[in-house]
């Protein structure tokens, strides 16, 4: 009747790269060092979705380091995962809600919460109020690091 999923992702913060979280570009001096756009929230969400049906992870769909995936926007990854999942084993299942934690010391993200939640809501085609995003610092323990952890809940709707 229900299935839970969990995913995690982290990237190093470096100068000269955009910081994209949940499909939203954040004003920041540093961004994710990554082969793709380095969107930790959408990567963790994509893995969380795949994990609900033990379908492996996004590295199998989009092997890191391949030329054709360089700079790949993470909404493309998420769309491919949703297609694989909901056209396959999870046909007839629906997404109840997602809960995400982003850990980042700087910049503060509180002013971006609404736009990130709305963007992820749109990417997932779920009703409003189903995507909860919270922010934490590492208390200075991981200053060069952006990380996301995401849980998802699926419900069988047949
Ligand atoms: O990590 P800490 O408990 O000190 O974070 C306190 C609060 O700061 C969080 O609850 C969150 O509201 C906010 N925060 C934020 N952006 C971050 C990190 C934390 O808005 N990058
Ligand atoms: Mg605290």
CSV table of N, CA and C and ligand atoms in Angstrom, one decimal:
chain,number,residue,atom,x,y,z
A,1,UNK,N,0.8,-1.2,0.0
A,1,UNK,CA,0.0,0.0,0.0
A,1,UNK,C,0.9,1.3,0.0
A,2,UNK,N,1.9,1.3,0.8
A,2,UNK,CA,2.9,2.4,0.9
A,2,UNK,C,4.3,1.9,0.6
A,3,UNK,N,5.1,2.8,0.0
A,3,UNK,CA,6.6,2.6,-0.1
A,3,UNK,C,7.3,3.8,0.2
A,4,UNK,N,8.3,3.7,1.0
A,4,UNK,CA,9.2,4.9,1.3
A,4,UNK,C,10.4,4.8,0.5
A,5,UNK,N,11.0,6.0,0.1
A,5,UNK,CA,12.3,6.1,-0.6
A,5,UNK,C,13.2,7.1,0.1
A,6,UNK,N,14.5,6.9,0.0
A,6,UNK,CA,15.4,7.8,0.6
A,6,UNK,C,16.6,8.0,-0.4
A,7,UNK,N,17.0,9.2,-0.5
A,7,UNK,CA,18.2,9.5,-1.3
A,7,UNK,C,19.1,10.6,-0.7
A,8,UNK,N,20.3,10.6,-1.1
A,8,UNK,CA,21.3,11.6,-0.6
A,8,UNK,C,22.2,12.0,-1.7
A,9,UNK,N,22.7,13.3,-1.6
A,9,UNK,CA,23.7,13.7,-2.6
A,9,UNK,C,24.5,14.9,-1.9
A,10,UNK,N,25.8,15.0,-2.3
A,10,UNK,CA,26.6,16.1,-1.9
A,10,UNK,C,27.5,16.5,-3.0
A,11,UNK,N,27.9,17.8,-3.0
A,11,UNK,CA,28.9,18.3,-3.9
A,11,UNK,C,29.8,19.3,-3.2
A,12,UNK,N,31.0,19.4,-3.7
A,12,UNK,CA,32.0,20.4,-3.2
A,12,UNK,C,31.6,21.7,-3.8
A,13,UNK,N,31.7,22.8,-3.0
A,13,UNK,CA,31.5,24.1,-3.4
A,13,UNK,C,32.7,24.8,-3.9
A,14,UNK,N,32.7,25.3,-5.2
A,14,UNK,CA,33.9,25.9,-5.8
A,14,UNK,C,33.4,27.2,-6.5
A,15,UNK,N,34.4,28.1,-6.6
A,15,UNK,CA,34.2,29.4,-7.3
A,15,UNK,C,33.9,29.2,-8.8
A,16,UNK,N,33.1,30.1,-9.4
A,16,UNK,CA,32.9,30.0,-10.8
A,16,UNK,C,31.9,29.0,-11.3
A,17,UNK,N,31.1,28.4,-10.3
A,17,UNK,CA,30.1,27.5,-10.7
A,17,UNK,C,28.7,28.0,-10.1
A,18,UNK,N,27.6,27.7,-10.8
A,18,UNK,CA,26.3,28.1,-10.3
A,18,UNK,C,25.9,27.2,-9.1
A,19,UNK,N,25.1,27.7,-8.2
A,19,UNK,CA,24.6,26.9,-7.1
A,19,UNK,C,23.1,26.7,-7.5
A,20,UNK,N,22.7,25.5,-7.9
A,20,UNK,CA,21.4,25.2,-8.2
A,20,UNK,C,20.8,24.2,-7.2
A,21,UNK,N,19.7,24.6,-6.6
A,21,UNK,CA,19.1,23.7,-5.6
A,21,UNK,C,17.6,23.6,-5.9
A,22,UNK,N,17.1,22.4,-6.2
A,22,UNK,CA,15.7,22.2,-6.5
A,22,UNK,C,15.3,22.9,-7.8
A,23,UNK,N,16.2,23.0,-8.7
A,23,UNK,CA,16.0,23.7,-10.0
A,23,UNK,C,16.0,25.2,-9.9
A,24,UNK,N,16.4,25.7,-8.8
A,24,UNK,CA,16.4,27.2,-8.6
A,24,UNK,C,17.9,27.6,-8.4
A,25,UNK,N,18.3,28.6,-9.2
A,25,UNK,CA,19.6,29.2,-9.1
A,25,UNK,C,19.7,30.2,-7.9
A,26,UNK,N,20.6,29.9,-7.0
A,26,UNK,CA,20.8,30.6,-5.8
A,26,UNK,C,21.9,31.7,-6.0
A,27,UNK,N,21.7,32.9,-5.5
A,27,UNK,CA,22.8,33.9,-5.5
A,27,UNK,C,23.8,33.5,-4.6
A,28,UNK,N,25.0,33.1,-5.1
A,28,UNK,CA,26.1,32.6,-4.2
A,28,UNK,C,27.5,32.8,-4.9
A,29,UNK,N,28.5,33.0,-4.1
A,29,UNK,CA,29.8,33.2,-4.6
A,29,UNK,C,30.4,31.9,-5.1
A,30,UNK,N,29.9,30.8,-4.6
A,30,UNK,CA,30.4,29.4,-5.0
A,30,UNK,C,29.2,28.6,-5.4
A,31,UNK,N,29.5,27.5,-6.2
A,31,UNK,CA,28.5,26.6,-6.6
A,31,UNK,C,29.0,25.2,-6.6
A,32,UNK,N,28.2,24.2,-7.1
A,32,UNK,CA,28.5,22.8,-7.0
A,32,UNK,C,29.5,22.5,-8.1
A,33,UNK,N,30.6,21.8,-7.7
A,33,UNK,CA,31.6,21.2,-8.6
A,33,UNK,C,31.0,19.9,-9.1
A,34,UNK,N,30.6,19.8,-10.4
A,34,UNK,CA,29.9,18.6,-10.8
A,34,UNK,C,30.0,18.5,-12.3
A,35,UNK,N,29.8,17.2,-12.7
A,35,UNK,CA,29.7,16.9,-14.2
A,35,UNK,C,28.4,17.5,-14.8
A,36,UNK,N,27.3,17.4,-14.0
A,36,UNK,CA,26.0,17.9,-14.4
A,36,UNK,C,25.9,19.3,-13.8
A,37,UNK,N,24.7,19.8,-13.6
A,37,UNK,CA,24.5,21.1,-12.9
A,37,UNK,C,24.7,21.0,-11.4
A,38,UNK,N,24.9,19.8,-10.9
A,38,UNK,CA,25.2,19.6,-9.4
A,38,UNK,C,24.1,20.0,-8.5
A,39,UNK,N,22.8,19.8,-8.9
A,39,UNK,CA,21.7,20.1,-8.1
A,39,UNK,C,21.5,19.0,-7.1
A,40,UNK,N,22.0,19.2,-5.9
A,40,UNK,CA,21.9,18.1,-4.9
A,40,UNK,C,20.5,17.7,-4.5
A,41,UNK,N,19.6,18.6,-4.5
A,41,UNK,CA,18.2,18.3,-4.1
A,41,UNK,C,17.6,17.4,-5.2
A,42,UNK,N,17.7,17.8,-6.4
A,42,UNK,CA,17.1,16.9,-7.5
A,42,UNK,C,17.8,15.6,-7.6
A,43,UNK,N,19.1,15.5,-7.4
A,43,UNK,CA,19.8,14.3,-7.5
A,43,UNK,C,19.3,13.3,-6.3
A,44,UNK,N,19.2,13.9,-5.1
A,44,UNK,CA,18.8,13.1,-4.0
A,44,UNK,C,17.4,12.6,-4.2
A,45,UNK,N,16.5,13.5,-4.7
A,45,UNK,CA,15.1,13.2,-5.0
A,45,UNK,C,15.0,12.1,-6.0
A,46,UNK,N,15.8,12.2,-7.0
A,46,UNK,CA,15.8,11.2,-8.1
A,46,UNK,C,16.2,9.8,-7.5
A,47,UNK,N,17.2,9.8,-6.7
A,47,UNK,CA,17.6,8.5,-6.1
A,47,UNK,C,16.5,8.0,-5.1
A,48,UNK,N,15.9,8.9,-4.4
A,48,UNK,CA,14.9,8.5,-3.5
A,48,UNK,C,13.7,7.8,-4.2
A,49,UNK,N,13.3,8.4,-5.4
A,49,UNK,CA,12.3,7.8,-6.1
A,49,UNK,C,12.6,6.4,-6.6
A,50,UNK,N,13.9,6.3,-7.2
A,50,UNK,CA,14.3,5.0,-7.7
A,50,UNK,C,14.3,3.9,-6.5
A,51,UNK,N,14.7,4.4,-5.3
A,51,UNK,CA,14.9,3.4,-4.2
A,51,UNK,C,13.5,2.8,-3.8
A,52,UNK,N,12.4,3.5,-4.1
A,52,UNK,CA,11.1,3.0,-3.6
A,52,UNK,C,10.9,1.6,-4.2
A,53,UNK,N,11.4,1.3,-5.4
A,53,UNK,CA,11.2,0.0,-6.1
A,53,UNK,C,12.5,-0.7,-6.3
A,54,UNK,N,13.5,-0.3,-5.6
A,54,UNK,CA,14.8,-1.0,-5.6
A,54,UNK,C,15.4,-0.9,-7.1
A,55,UNK,N,15.3,0.2,-7.7
A,55,UNK,CA,15.6,0.3,-9.1
A,55,UNK,C,17.1,0.9,-9.3
A,56,UNK,N,17.9,0.8,-8.3
A,56,UNK,CA,19.2,1.3,-8.4
A,56,UNK,C,19.3,2.8,-8.2
A,57,UNK,N,20.2,3.5,-8.9
A,57,UNK,CA,20.4,4.9,-8.7
A,57,UNK,C,20.7,5.6,-10.0
A,58,UNK,N,20.7,6.9,-10.0
A,58,UNK,CA,20.8,7.7,-11.2
A,58,UNK,C,22.2,7.5,-11.9
A,59,UNK,N,23.2,7.1,-11.2
A,59,UNK,CA,24.5,6.8,-11.9
A,59,UNK,C,24.3,5.7,-12.9
A,60,UNK,N,23.3,4.8,-12.8
A,60,UNK,CA,23.1,3.8,-13.8
A,60,UNK,C,22.4,4.3,-15.0
A,61,UNK,N,21.5,5.3,-14.8
A,61,UNK,CA,20.8,5.9,-15.9
A,61,UNK,C,21.7,6.9,-16.6
A,62,UNK,N,22.5,7.7,-15.8
A,62,UNK,CA,23.3,8.8,-16.4
A,62,UNK,C,24.7,8.6,-15.8
A,63,UNK,N,25.6,7.7,-16.4
A,63,UNK,CA,26.9,7.5,-15.9
A,63,UNK,C,27.7,8.8,-15.8
A,64,UNK,N,28.3,9.1,-14.6
A,64,UNK,CA,29.1,10.3,-14.5
A,64,UNK,C,30.3,10.3,-15.4
A,65,UNK,N,30.6,11.4,-15.9
A,65,UNK,CA,31.8,11.5,-16.7
A,65,UNK,C,31.6,11.3,-18.2
A,66,UNK,N,30.4,10.9,-18.6
A,66,UNK,CA,30.2,10.8,-20.1
A,66,UNK,C,29.9,12.1,-20.7
A,67,UNK,N,30.5,12.3,-21.9
A,67,UNK,CA,30.5,13.6,-22.6
A,67,UNK,C,29.0,14.1,-22.9
A,68,UNK,N,28.1,13.2,-23.2
A,68,UNK,CA,26.8,13.6,-23.6
A,68,UNK,C,26.0,14.0,-22.3
A,69,UNK,N,26.5,13.8,-21.1
A,69,UNK,CA,25.7,14.3,-20.0
A,69,UNK,C,26.4,15.5,-19.3
A,70,UNK,N,27.4,16.0,-19.9
A,70,UNK,CA,28.1,17.2,-19.3
A,70,UNK,C,27.1,18.4,-19.2
A,71,UNK,N,27.0,19.0,-18.0
A,71,UNK,CA,26.2,20.1,-17.8
A,71,UNK,C,24.7,19.8,-17.9
A,72,UNK,N,24.4,18.5,-17.8
A,72,UNK,CA,23.0,18.1,-17.9
A,72,UNK,C,22.1,18.8,-16.8
A,73,UNK,N,21.0,19.3,-17.2
A,73,UNK,CA,20.1,19.9,-16.2
A,73,UNK,C,19.4,18.8,-15.5
A,74,UNK,N,19.3,19.0,-14.1
A,74,UNK,CA,18.9,17.9,-13.3
A,74,UNK,C,17.4,17.6,-13.5
A,75,UNK,N,16.6,18.6,-14.0
A,75,UNK,CA,15.2,18.3,-14.3
A,75,UNK,C,15.1,17.3,-15.4
A,76,UNK,N,16.1,17.1,-16.2
A,76,UNK,CA,16.1,16.1,-17.3
A,76,UNK,C,16.2,14.7,-16.6
A,77,UNK,N,17.2,14.7,-15.6
A,77,UNK,CA,17.4,13.4,-14.9
A,77,UNK,C,16.1,13.0,-14.1
A,78,UNK,N,15.5,14.0,-13.4
A,78,UNK,CA,14.3,13.7,-12.7
A,78,UNK,C,13.2,13.2,-13.6
A,79,UNK,N,13.0,13.9,-14.7
A,79,UNK,CA,12.0,13.5,-15.7
A,79,UNK,C,12.2,12.0,-16.1
A,80,UNK,N,13.4,11.7,-16.4
A,80,UNK,CA,13.7,10.3,-16.9
A,80,UNK,C,13.5,9.3,-15.8
A,81,UNK,N,13.8,9.6,-14.5
A,81,UNK,CA,13.5,8.8,-13.4
A,81,UNK,C,12.0,8.6,-13.2
A,82,UNK,N,11.2,9.7,-13.3
A,82,UNK,CA,9.8,9.6,-13.1
A,82,UNK,C,9.2,8.7,-14.2
A,83,UNK,N,9.7,8.9,-15.4
A,83,UNK,CA,9.2,8.1,-16.5
A,83,UNK,C,9.5,6.6,-16.3
A,84,UNK,N,10.7,6.3,-15.9
A,84,UNK,CA,11.1,4.9,-15.7
A,84,UNK,C,10.2,4.3,-14.6
A,85,UNK,N,10.1,5.0,-13.5
A,85,UNK,CA,9.4,4.5,-12.3
A,85,UNK,C,7.9,4.4,-12.6
A,86,UNK,N,7.2,5.5,-13.0
A,86,UNK,CA,5.8,5.4,-13.0
A,86,UNK,C,5.2,4.8,-14.3
A,87,UNK,N,6.1,4.6,-15.3
A,87,UNK,CA,5.6,3.8,-16.5
A,87,UNK,C,6.0,2.3,-16.3
A,88,UNK,N,6.7,2.0,-15.2
A,88,UNK,CA,7.2,0.7,-14.9
A,88,UNK,C,6.5,0.1,-13.7
A,89,UNK,N,7.4,-0.3,-12.7
A,89,UNK,CA,6.9,-1.0,-11.5
A,89,UNK,C,5.9,-0.1,-10.7
A,90,UNK,N,6.0,1.2,-10.8
A,90,UNK,CA,5.1,2.0,-10.0
A,90,UNK,C,3.9,2.5,-10.8
A,91,UNK,N,3.6,1.9,-11.9
A,91,UNK,CA,2.4,2.2,-12.6
A,91,UNK,C,1.2,2.1,-11.7
A,92,UNK,N,0.4,3.1,-11.6
A,92,UNK,CA,-0.8,3.1,-10.7
A,92,UNK,C,-0.5,3.5,-9.3
A,93,UNK,N,0.8,3.9,-9.0
A,93,UNK,CA,1.2,4.4,-7.7
A,93,UNK,C,1.2,5.9,-7.8
A,94,UNK,N,1.1,6.6,-6.7
A,94,UNK,CA,1.2,8.1,-6.7
A,94,UNK,C,2.1,8.6,-5.6
A,95,UNK,N,2.6,9.7,-5.8
A,95,UNK,CA,3.5,10.3,-4.8
A,95,UNK,C,2.7,11.0,-3.7
A,96,UNK,N,2.8,10.6,-2.5
A,96,UNK,CA,2.1,11.3,-1.4
A,96,UNK,C,2.7,12.6,-1.0
A,97,UNK,N,4.0,12.5,-0.6
A,97,UNK,CA,4.7,13.7,-0.3
A,97,UNK,C,6.2,13.5,-0.3
A,98,UNK,N,7.0,14.6,-0.3
A,98,UNK,CA,8.4,14.5,-0.2
A,98,UNK,C,8.9,15.4,0.9
A,99,UNK,N,9.9,15.0,1.6
A,99,UNK,CA,10.5,15.8,2.7
A,99,UNK,C,12.0,15.8,2.4
A,100,UNK,N,12.6,17.0,2.4
A,100,UNK,CA,14.0,17.2,2.0
A,100,UNK,C,14.7,18.1,3.0
A,101,UNK,N,16.0,17.8,3.3
A,101,UNK,CA,16.8,18.6,4.1
A,101,UNK,C,18.0,19.0,3.3
A,102,UNK,N,18.3,20.3,3.2
A,102,UNK,CA,19.5,20.8,2.5
A,102,UNK,C,20.5,21.3,3.6
A,103,UNK,N,21.7,20.8,3.6
A,103,UNK,CA,22.7,21.3,4.5
A,103,UNK,C,23.7,22.1,3.8
A,104,UNK,N,23.8,23.4,4.2
A,104,UNK,CA,24.7,24.4,3.6
A,104,UNK,C,24.9,25.5,4.6
A,105,UNK,N,26.2,25.9,4.7
A,105,UNK,CA,26.5,26.9,5.7
A,105,UNK,C,26.2,28.3,5.2
A,106,UNK,N,26.6,28.6,3.9
A,106,UNK,CA,26.4,29.9,3.3
A,106,UNK,C,26.1,29.7,1.8
A,107,UNK,N,25.2,30.4,1.2
A,107,UNK,CA,24.4,31.4,1.8
A,107,UNK,C,23.2,30.8,2.5
A,108,UNK,N,22.5,31.6,3.4
A,108,UNK,CA,21.2,31.2,4.0
A,108,UNK,C,20.2,31.0,2.9
A,109,UNK,N,19.3,30.1,3.0
A,109,UNK,CA,18.4,29.7,1.9
A,109,UNK,C,16.9,30.0,2.3
A,110,UNK,N,16.7,30.5,3.5
A,110,UNK,CA,15.3,30.6,3.9
A,110,UNK,C,14.4,31.4,2.9
A,111,UNK,N,15.0,32.5,2.3
A,111,UNK,CA,14.2,33.3,1.4
A,111,UNK,C,13.9,32.6,0.1
A,112,UNK,N,14.6,31.4,-0.1
A,112,UNK,CA,14.3,30.7,-1.3
A,112,UNK,C,13.3,29.5,-1.1
A,113,UNK,N,12.9,29.3,0.2
A,113,UNK,CA,12.1,28.1,0.5
A,113,UNK,C,10.9,28.0,-0.4
A,114,UNK,N,10.1,29.0,-0.5
A,114,UNK,CA,8.9,29.0,-1.2
A,114,UNK,C,9.1,28.7,-2.7
A,115,UNK,N,10.1,29.3,-3.3
A,115,UNK,CA,10.3,29.1,-4.7
A,115,UNK,C,10.8,27.7,-5.0
A,116,UNK,N,11.7,27.2,-4.1
A,116,UNK,CA,12.2,25.8,-4.3
A,116,UNK,C,11.0,24.8,-4.1
A,117,UNK,N,10.2,25.0,-3.1
A,117,UNK,CA,9.1,24.1,-2.9
A,117,UNK,C,8.2,24.1,-4.1
A,118,UNK,N,7.9,25.3,-4.6
A,118,UNK,CA,7.0,25.4,-5.8
A,118,UNK,C,7.6,24.8,-7.0
A,119,UNK,N,8.9,25.0,-7.2
A,119,UNK,CA,9.6,24.4,-8.4
A,119,UNK,C,9.5,22.9,-8.4
A,120,UNK,N,9.8,22.3,-7.2
A,120,UNK,CA,9.8,20.9,-7.1
A,120,UNK,C,8.4,20.3,-7.2
A,121,UNK,N,7.4,21.0,-6.6
A,121,UNK,CA,6.0,20.7,-6.8
A,121,UNK,C,5.6,20.6,-8.3
A,122,UNK,N,6.1,21.6,-9.0
A,122,UNK,CA,5.8,21.6,-10.5
A,122,UNK,C,6.5,20.5,-11.2
A,123,UNK,N,7.8,20.3,-10.9
A,123,UNK,CA,8.5,19.2,-11.6
A,123,UNK,C,7.9,17.8,-11.3
A,124,UNK,N,7.3,17.7,-10.2
A,124,UNK,CA,6.7,16.4,-9.8
A,124,UNK,C,5.2,16.3,-10.1
A,125,UNK,N,4.6,17.4,-10.5
A,125,UNK,CA,3.2,17.4,-10.8
A,125,UNK,C,2.4,16.9,-9.7
A,126,UNK,N,2.7,17.3,-8.4
A,126,UNK,CA,1.9,17.0,-7.3
A,126,UNK,C,1.1,18.2,-6.8
A,127,UNK,N,0.0,18.0,-6.0
A,127,UNK,CA,-0.7,19.1,-5.5
A,127,UNK,C,0.2,20.0,-4.6
A,128,UNK,N,-0.2,21.2,-4.4
A,128,UNK,CA,0.5,22.1,-3.5
A,128,UNK,C,0.5,21.6,-2.1
A,129,UNK,N,1.6,21.8,-1.4
A,129,UNK,CA,1.7,21.5,0.0
A,129,UNK,C,2.3,20.1,0.3
A,130,UNK,N,2.8,19.4,-0.8
A,130,UNK,CA,3.3,18.1,-0.7
A,130,UNK,C,4.8,18.0,-0.6
A,131,UNK,N,5.5,19.2,-0.8
A,131,UNK,CA,6.9,19.2,-0.9
A,131,UNK,C,7.5,20.1,0.3
A,132,UNK,N,8.1,19.4,1.3
A,132,UNK,CA,8.6,20.2,2.4
A,132,UNK,C,10.1,20.2,2.3
A,133,UNK,N,10.7,21.4,2.4
A,133,UNK,CA,12.2,21.6,2.3
A,133,UNK,C,12.6,22.3,3.5
A,134,UNK,N,13.6,21.8,4.3
A,134,UNK,CA,14.2,22.4,5.4
A,134,UNK,C,15.7,22.6,5.2
A,135,UNK,N,16.2,23.6,5.9
A,135,UNK,CA,17.6,24.0,5.7
A,135,UNK,C,18.4,23.8,7.0
A,136,UNK,N,19.6,23.4,6.9
A,136,UNK,CA,20.5,23.3,8.1
A,136,UNK,C,21.9,23.8,7.7
A,137,UNK,N,22.6,24.3,8.7
A,137,UNK,CA,24.0,24.5,8.5
A,137,UNK,C,24.7,23.2,9.0
A,138,UNK,N,26.0,23.2,8.7
A,138,UNK,CA,26.8,22.1,9.3
A,138,UNK,C,27.5,22.5,10.6
A,139,UNK,N,27.1,23.7,11.0
A,139,UNK,CA,27.7,24.3,12.2
A,139,UNK,C,29.2,24.5,12.0
A,140,UNK,N,29.6,24.8,10.7
A,140,UNK,CA,31.0,25.1,10.4
A,140,UNK,C,31.8,23.9,10.1
A,141,UNK,N,31.2,22.7,10.2
A,141,UNK,CA,32.0,21.5,10.0
A,141,UNK,C,32.3,21.1,8.6
A,142,UNK,N,31.5,21.6,7.7
A,142,UNK,CA,31.6,21.3,6.3
A,142,UNK,C,31.3,22.5,5.4
A,143,UNK,N,32.3,23.5,5.5
A,143,UNK,CA,32.1,24.8,4.9
A,143,UNK,C,32.1,24.7,3.3
A,144,UNK,N,32.8,23.7,2.8
A,144,UNK,CA,32.9,23.6,1.3
A,144,UNK,C,32.0,22.6,0.7
A,145,UNK,N,30.8,22.4,1.3
A,145,UNK,CA,30.0,21.2,1.0
A,145,UNK,C,28.6,21.7,1.0
A,146,UNK,N,27.9,21.2,-0.1
A,146,UNK,CA,26.4,21.3,-0.1
A,146,UNK,C,25.8,19.9,-0.2
A,147,UNK,N,24.8,19.6,0.6
A,147,UNK,CA,24.3,18.3,0.8
A,147,UNK,C,22.7,18.3,0.8
A,148,UNK,N,22.1,17.3,0.3
A,148,UNK,CA,20.7,17.1,0.4
A,148,UNK,C,20.3,15.7,0.8
A,149,UNK,N,19.3,15.6,1.6
A,149,UNK,CA,18.8,14.3,1.9
A,149,UNK,C,17.3,14.3,1.7
A,150,UNK,N,16.7,13.3,1.1
A,150,UNK,CA,15.3,13.4,0.7
A,150,UNK,C,14.6,12.1,0.9
A,151,UNK,N,13.4,12.2,1.6
A,151,UNK,CA,12.6,11.0,1.7
A,151,UNK,C,11.3,11.2,0.8
A,152,UNK,N,10.8,10.1,0.3
A,152,UNK,CA,9.6,10.2,-0.5
A,152,UNK,C,8.6,9.1,0.0
A,153,UNK,N,7.3,9.3,-0.1
A,153,UNK,CA,6.3,8.3,0.2
A,153,UNK,C,5.4,8.1,-1.0
A,154,UNK,N,5.3,6.9,-1.5
A,154,UNK,CA,4.4,6.5,-2.6
A,154,UNK,C,3.2,5.7,-2.0
A,155,UNK,N,2.1,5.9,-2.6
A,155,UNK,CA,0.9,5.2,-2.2
A,155,UNK,C,0.3,4.5,-3.4
A,156,UNK,N,-0.1,3.3,-3.2
A,156,UNK,CA,-0.7,2.5,-4.3
A,156,UNK,C,-2.1,3.1,-4.5
A,157,UNK,N,-2.5,3.5,-5.7
A,157,UNK,CA,-3.8,4.1,-5.9
A,157,UNK,C,-4.7,3.2,-6.7
A,158,UNK,N,-4.6,1.9,-6.5
A,158,UNK,CA,-5.5,1.0,-7.1
A,158,UNK,C,-5.9,-0.1,-6.2
B,1,LIG,O1,22.0,24.6,11.3
B,1,LIG,P1,21.2,25.5,12.2
B,1,LIG,O2,20.4,24.7,13.1
B,1,LIG,O3,22.1,26.5,12.9
B,1,LIG,O4,20.3,26.4,11.3
B,1,LIG,C1,19.4,27.2,11.9
B,1,LIG,C2,18.3,27.7,10.9
B,1,LIG,O5,18.9,28.5,9.8
B,1,LIG,C3,17.6,26.6,10.1
B,1,LIG,O6,16.6,26.1,10.9
B,1,LIG,C4,17.2,27.3,8.9
B,1,LIG,O7,15.9,28.0,9.1
B,1,LIG,C5,18.2,28.4,8.6
B,1,LIG,N1,19.2,28.0,7.5
B,1,LIG,C6,19.0,28.6,6.3
B,1,LIG,N2,19.8,28.4,5.3
B,1,LIG,C7,20.9,27.6,5.5
B,1,LIG,C8,21.1,27.0,6.7
B,1,LIG,C9,20.2,27.2,7.7
B,1,LIG,O8,18.0,29.4,6.1
B,1,LIG,N3,21.8,27.5,4.4
B,2,LIG,MG1,21.3,24.0,15.1
